[in-house]
Short mmCIF file of C-alpha atoms in Angstrom, two decimals:
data_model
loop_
_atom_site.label_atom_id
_atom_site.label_comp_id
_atom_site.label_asym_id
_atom_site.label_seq_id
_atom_site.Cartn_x
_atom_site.Cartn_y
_atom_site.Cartn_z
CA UNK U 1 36.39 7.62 15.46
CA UNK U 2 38.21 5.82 18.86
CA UNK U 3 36.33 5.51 21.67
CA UNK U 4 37.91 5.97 25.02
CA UNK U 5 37.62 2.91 27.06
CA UNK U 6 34.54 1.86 29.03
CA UNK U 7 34.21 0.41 31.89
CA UNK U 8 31.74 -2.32 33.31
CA UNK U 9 30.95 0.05 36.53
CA UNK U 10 28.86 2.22 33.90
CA UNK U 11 26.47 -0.59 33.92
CA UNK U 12 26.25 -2.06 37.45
CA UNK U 13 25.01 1.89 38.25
CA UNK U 14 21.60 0.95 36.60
CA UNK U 15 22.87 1.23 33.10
CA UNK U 16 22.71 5.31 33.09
CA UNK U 17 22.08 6.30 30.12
CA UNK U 18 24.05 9.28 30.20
CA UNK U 19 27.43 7.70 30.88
CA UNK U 20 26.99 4.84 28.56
CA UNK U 21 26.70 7.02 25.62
CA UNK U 22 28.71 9.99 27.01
CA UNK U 23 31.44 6.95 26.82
CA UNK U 24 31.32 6.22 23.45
CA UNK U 25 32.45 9.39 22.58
CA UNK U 26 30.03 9.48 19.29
CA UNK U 27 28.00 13.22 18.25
CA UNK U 28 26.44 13.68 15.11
CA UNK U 29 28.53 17.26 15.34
CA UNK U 30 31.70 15.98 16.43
CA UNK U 31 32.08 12.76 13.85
CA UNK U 32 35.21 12.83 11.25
CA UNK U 33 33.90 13.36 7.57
CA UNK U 34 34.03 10.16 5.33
CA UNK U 35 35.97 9.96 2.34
CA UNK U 36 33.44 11.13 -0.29
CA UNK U 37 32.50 13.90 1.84
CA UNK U 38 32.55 17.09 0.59
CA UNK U 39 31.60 20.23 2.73
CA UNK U 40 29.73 21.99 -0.36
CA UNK U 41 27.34 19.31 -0.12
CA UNK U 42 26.62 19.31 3.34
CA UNK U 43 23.57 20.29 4.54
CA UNK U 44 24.28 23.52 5.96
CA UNK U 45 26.61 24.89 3.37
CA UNK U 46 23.83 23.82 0.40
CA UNK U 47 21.29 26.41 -0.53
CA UNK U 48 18.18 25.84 0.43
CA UNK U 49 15.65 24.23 -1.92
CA UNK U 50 12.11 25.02 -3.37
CA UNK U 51 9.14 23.73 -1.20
CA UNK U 52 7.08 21.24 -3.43
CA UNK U 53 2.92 22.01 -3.34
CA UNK U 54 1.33 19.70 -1.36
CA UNK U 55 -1.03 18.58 -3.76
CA UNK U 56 -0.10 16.16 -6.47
CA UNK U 57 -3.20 15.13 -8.32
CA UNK U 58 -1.68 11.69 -9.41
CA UNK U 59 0.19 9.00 -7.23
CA UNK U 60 3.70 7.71 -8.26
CA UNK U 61 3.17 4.51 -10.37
CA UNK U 62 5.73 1.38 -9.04
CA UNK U 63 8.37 2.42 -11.62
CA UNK U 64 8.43 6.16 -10.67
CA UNK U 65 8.63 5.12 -7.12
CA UNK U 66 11.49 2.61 -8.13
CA UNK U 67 13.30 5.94 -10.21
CA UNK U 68 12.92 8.05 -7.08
CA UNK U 69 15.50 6.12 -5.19
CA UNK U 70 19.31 6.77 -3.56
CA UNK U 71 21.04 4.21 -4.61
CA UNK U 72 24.90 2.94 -4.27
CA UNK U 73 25.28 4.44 -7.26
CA UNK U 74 24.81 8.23 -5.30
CA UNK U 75 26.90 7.45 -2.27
CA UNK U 76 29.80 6.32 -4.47
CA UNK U 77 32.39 3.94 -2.52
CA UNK U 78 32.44 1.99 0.13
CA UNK U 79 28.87 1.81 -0.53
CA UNK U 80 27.21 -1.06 -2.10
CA UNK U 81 24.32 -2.96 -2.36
CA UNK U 82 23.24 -5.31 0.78
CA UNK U 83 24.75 -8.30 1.59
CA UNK U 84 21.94 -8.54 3.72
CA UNK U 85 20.58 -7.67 7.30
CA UNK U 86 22.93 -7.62 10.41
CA UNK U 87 22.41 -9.14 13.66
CA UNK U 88 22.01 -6.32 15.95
CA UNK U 89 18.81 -6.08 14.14
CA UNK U 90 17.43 -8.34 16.24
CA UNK U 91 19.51 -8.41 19.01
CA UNK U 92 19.35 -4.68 19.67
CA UNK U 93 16.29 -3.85 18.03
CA UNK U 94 14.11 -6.24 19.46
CA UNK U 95 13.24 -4.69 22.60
CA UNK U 96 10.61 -3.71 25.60
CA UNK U 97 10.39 -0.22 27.23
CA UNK U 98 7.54 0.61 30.00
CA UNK U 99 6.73 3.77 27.78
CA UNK U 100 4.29 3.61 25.35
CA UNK U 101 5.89 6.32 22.82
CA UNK U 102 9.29 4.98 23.63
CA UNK U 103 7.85 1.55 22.53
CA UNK U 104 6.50 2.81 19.38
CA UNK U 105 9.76 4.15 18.47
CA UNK U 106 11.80 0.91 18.96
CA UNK U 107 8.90 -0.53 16.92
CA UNK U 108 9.47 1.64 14.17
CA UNK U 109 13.22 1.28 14.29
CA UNK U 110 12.96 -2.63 13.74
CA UNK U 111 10.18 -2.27 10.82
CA UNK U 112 11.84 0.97 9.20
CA UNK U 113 8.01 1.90 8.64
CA UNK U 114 7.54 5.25 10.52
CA UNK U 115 4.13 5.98 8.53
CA UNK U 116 2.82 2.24 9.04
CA UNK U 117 2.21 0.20 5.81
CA UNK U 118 2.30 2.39 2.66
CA UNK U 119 -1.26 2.99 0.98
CA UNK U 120 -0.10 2.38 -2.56
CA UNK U 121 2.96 1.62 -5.07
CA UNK U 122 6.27 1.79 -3.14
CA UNK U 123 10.31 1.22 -3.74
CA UNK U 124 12.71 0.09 -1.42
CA UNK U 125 16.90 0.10 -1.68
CA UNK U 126 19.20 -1.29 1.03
CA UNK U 127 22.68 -0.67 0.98
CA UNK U 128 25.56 -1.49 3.29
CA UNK U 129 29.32 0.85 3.96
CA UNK U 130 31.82 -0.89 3.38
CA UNK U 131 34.21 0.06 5.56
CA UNK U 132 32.34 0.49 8.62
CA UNK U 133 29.57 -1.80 7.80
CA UNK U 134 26.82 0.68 8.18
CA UNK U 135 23.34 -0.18 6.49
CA UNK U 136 21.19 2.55 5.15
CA UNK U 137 17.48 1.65 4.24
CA UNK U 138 15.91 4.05 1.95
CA UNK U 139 12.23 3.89 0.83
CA UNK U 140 9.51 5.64 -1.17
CA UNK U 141 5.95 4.99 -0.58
CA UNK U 142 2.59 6.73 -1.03
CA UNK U 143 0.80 7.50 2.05
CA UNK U 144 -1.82 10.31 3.12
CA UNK U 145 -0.36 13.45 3.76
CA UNK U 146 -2.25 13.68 6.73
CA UNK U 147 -1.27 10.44 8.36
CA UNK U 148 2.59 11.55 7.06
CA UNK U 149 2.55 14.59 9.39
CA UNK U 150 0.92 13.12 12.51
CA UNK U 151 3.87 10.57 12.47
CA UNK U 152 6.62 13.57 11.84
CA UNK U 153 5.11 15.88 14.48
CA UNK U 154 4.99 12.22 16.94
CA UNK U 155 8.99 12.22 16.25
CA UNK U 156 9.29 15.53 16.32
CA UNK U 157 8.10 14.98 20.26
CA UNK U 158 10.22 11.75 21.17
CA UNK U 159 13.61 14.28 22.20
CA UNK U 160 11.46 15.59 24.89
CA UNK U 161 9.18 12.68 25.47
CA UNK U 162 12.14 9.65 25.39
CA UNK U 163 15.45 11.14 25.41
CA UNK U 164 16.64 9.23 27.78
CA UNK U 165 15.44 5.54 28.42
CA UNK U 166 16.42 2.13 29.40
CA UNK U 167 15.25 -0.86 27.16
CA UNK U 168 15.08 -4.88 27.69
CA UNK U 169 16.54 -6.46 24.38
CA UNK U 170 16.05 -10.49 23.47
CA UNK U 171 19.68 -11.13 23.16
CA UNK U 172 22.24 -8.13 24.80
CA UNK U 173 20.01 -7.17 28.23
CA UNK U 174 19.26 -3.91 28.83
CA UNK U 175 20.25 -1.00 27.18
CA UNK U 176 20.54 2.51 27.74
CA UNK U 177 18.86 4.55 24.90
CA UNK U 178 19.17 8.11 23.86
CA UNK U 179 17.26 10.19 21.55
CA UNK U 180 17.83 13.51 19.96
CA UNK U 181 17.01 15.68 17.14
CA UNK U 182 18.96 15.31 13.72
CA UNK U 183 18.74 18.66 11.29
CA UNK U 184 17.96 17.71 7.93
CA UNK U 185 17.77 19.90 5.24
CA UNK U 186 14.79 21.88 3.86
CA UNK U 187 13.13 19.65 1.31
CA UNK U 188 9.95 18.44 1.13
CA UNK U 189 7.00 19.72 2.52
CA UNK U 190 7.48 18.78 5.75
CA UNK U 191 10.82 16.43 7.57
CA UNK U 192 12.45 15.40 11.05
CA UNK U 193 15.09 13.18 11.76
CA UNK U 194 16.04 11.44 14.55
CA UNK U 195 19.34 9.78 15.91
CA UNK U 196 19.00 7.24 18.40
CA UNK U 197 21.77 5.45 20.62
CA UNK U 198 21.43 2.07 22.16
CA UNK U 199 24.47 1.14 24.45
CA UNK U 200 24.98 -1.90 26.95
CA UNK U 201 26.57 -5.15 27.15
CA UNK U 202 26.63 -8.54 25.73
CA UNK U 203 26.31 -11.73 27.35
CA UNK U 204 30.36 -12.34 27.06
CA UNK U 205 30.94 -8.79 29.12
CA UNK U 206 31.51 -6.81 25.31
CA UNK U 207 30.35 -2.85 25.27
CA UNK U 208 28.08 -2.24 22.57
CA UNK U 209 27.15 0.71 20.78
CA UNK U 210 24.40 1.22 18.05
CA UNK U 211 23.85 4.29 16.29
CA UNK U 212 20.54 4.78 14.36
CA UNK U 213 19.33 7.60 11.96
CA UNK U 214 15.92 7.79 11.33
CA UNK U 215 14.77 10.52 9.20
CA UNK U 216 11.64 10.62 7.12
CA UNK U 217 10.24 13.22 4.94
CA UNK U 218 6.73 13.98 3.19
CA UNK U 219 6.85 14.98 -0.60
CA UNK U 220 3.15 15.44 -1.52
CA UNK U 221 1.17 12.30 -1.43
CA UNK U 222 4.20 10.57 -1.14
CA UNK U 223 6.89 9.67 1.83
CA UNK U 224 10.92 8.92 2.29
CA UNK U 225 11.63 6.88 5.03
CA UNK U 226 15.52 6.36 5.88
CA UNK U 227 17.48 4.03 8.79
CA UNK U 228 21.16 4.93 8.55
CA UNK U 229 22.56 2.32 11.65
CA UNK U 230 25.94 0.24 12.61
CA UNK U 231 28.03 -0.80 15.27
CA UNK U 232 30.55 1.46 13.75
CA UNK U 233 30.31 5.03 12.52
CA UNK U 234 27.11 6.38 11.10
CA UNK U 235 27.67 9.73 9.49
CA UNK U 236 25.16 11.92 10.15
CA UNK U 237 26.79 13.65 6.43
CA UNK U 238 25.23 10.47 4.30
CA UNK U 239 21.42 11.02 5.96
CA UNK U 240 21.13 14.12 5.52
CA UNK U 241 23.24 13.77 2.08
CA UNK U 242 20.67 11.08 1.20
CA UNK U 243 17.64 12.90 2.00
CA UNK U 244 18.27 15.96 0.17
CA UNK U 245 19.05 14.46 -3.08
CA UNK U 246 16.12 11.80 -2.80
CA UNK U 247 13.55 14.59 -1.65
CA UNK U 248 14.78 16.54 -4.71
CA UNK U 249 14.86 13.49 -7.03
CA UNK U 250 11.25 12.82 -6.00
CA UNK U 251 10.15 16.31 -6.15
CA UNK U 252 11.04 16.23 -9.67
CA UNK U 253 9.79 13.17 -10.63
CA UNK U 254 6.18 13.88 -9.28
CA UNK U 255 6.76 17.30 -11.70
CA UNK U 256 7.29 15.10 -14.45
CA UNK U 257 4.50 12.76 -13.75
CA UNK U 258 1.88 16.17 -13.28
CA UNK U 259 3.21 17.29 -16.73
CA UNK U 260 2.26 13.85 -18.58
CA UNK U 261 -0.83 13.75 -17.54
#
């Protein structure tokens, strides 16, 4: 992806949101398809899966939840495991909004917990892109159903509610921020996504942008919870990619786990 060149009169206008990101020239629609990307698995050429009952009588033990995971392994190359977290985590993430549901959500982007701290076992894998140094966060954890869909129908609002804001980072000033719906496939009993955009300026006069995923979807009595973010490109292909095969993966897992019981 190039992005046409920015200038620093987009900031001294109050940082509009609109231009900042309308500058880097990034939509989840418009983005080139990585290597490994094949249009038969995309989400809107793959048929559409079973919905899982709601009701699963027995929670994941830590081992299940560890087997239920996307891993490196599913991405194939560049992806790898983490060399570890990058610093727009908290330079960029760190920040203060006026708006009480636009400060949740900056919360939840820096703790990658959308559902709050998971209720029982749980599994975590963090991986990083290679090429474009992307990092993808992908969890499993039990939580109640209940408390799953209150947080999915609270992101379902944020489009409407923050699509367009202005935060105060610890490190890179203010940003503008953007927020709008990502489709996800149907899995799971109930999903949204999210991707956010951050854009502003560094200290030495550099343009930033940060692209975030968030997507999180509720299998039963258990929850996925992805952050697909970088500096770079972040294919909207791999989230949705990622959530399909993990939703299905844990789907069939919890079958397995009904059946030995």
């Amino acid at each position: 992806m190039t992005r046409p060149p920015a200038t620093r009169a987009l900031l001294a206008s109050a940082l509009s949101v609109t231009a900042l990101l309308a500058a880097a020239g990034c939509s989840a629609e418009d983005e080139p398809r990585p290597r490994w990307f094949s249009a038969s698995a995309s989400a809107s050429g793959a048929s559409p899966a079973v919905e899982q009952p709601s009701g699963s009588g027995a929670a994941l033990t830590e081992a299940q939840a560890q087997a239920a995971l996307v891993t490196a392994a599913d991405l194939g190359e560049p992806w790898g495991p983490t060399r570890g977290a990058r610093t727009w985590r908290d330079g960029l993430l760190k920040a203060t909004t006026e708006d009480r549901d636009c400060q949740r959500l900056l919360d939840v982007l820096y703790t990658e917990e959308p559902f709050g701290a998971p209720k029982g076992p749980q599994a975590t894998s963090a991986l990083d892109d290679g090429d474009t140094d992307a990092q993808l966060r992908y969890r499993v954890a039990a939580h109640p159903p209940a408390d799953v869909d209150r947080a999915l129908d609270w992101m379902r609002s944020l489009p409407g509610r923050c699509g367009e804001f202005t935060a105060a980072t610890t490190r890179h000033g203010v940003q503008g921020v953007e927020v709008r719906e990502l489709p996800l496939p149907p899995v799971g009993d109930a999903r949204q996504a999210l991707r956010v955009m951050l854009a502003g300026e560094t200290e030495e006069g550099e343009l930033t942008y940060l692209t975030m995923d968030l997507a999180a979807v509720r299998v039963g009595e258990e929850a996925i919870s992805l952050t697909n973010a970088g500096l770079d490109e972040v294919y909207a292909e791999v989230t949705q990619q990622a959530v399909q095969l993990g939703a299905q993966r844990l789907a069939e897992i919890r079958k397995q786990g009904r059946a030995q019981i």
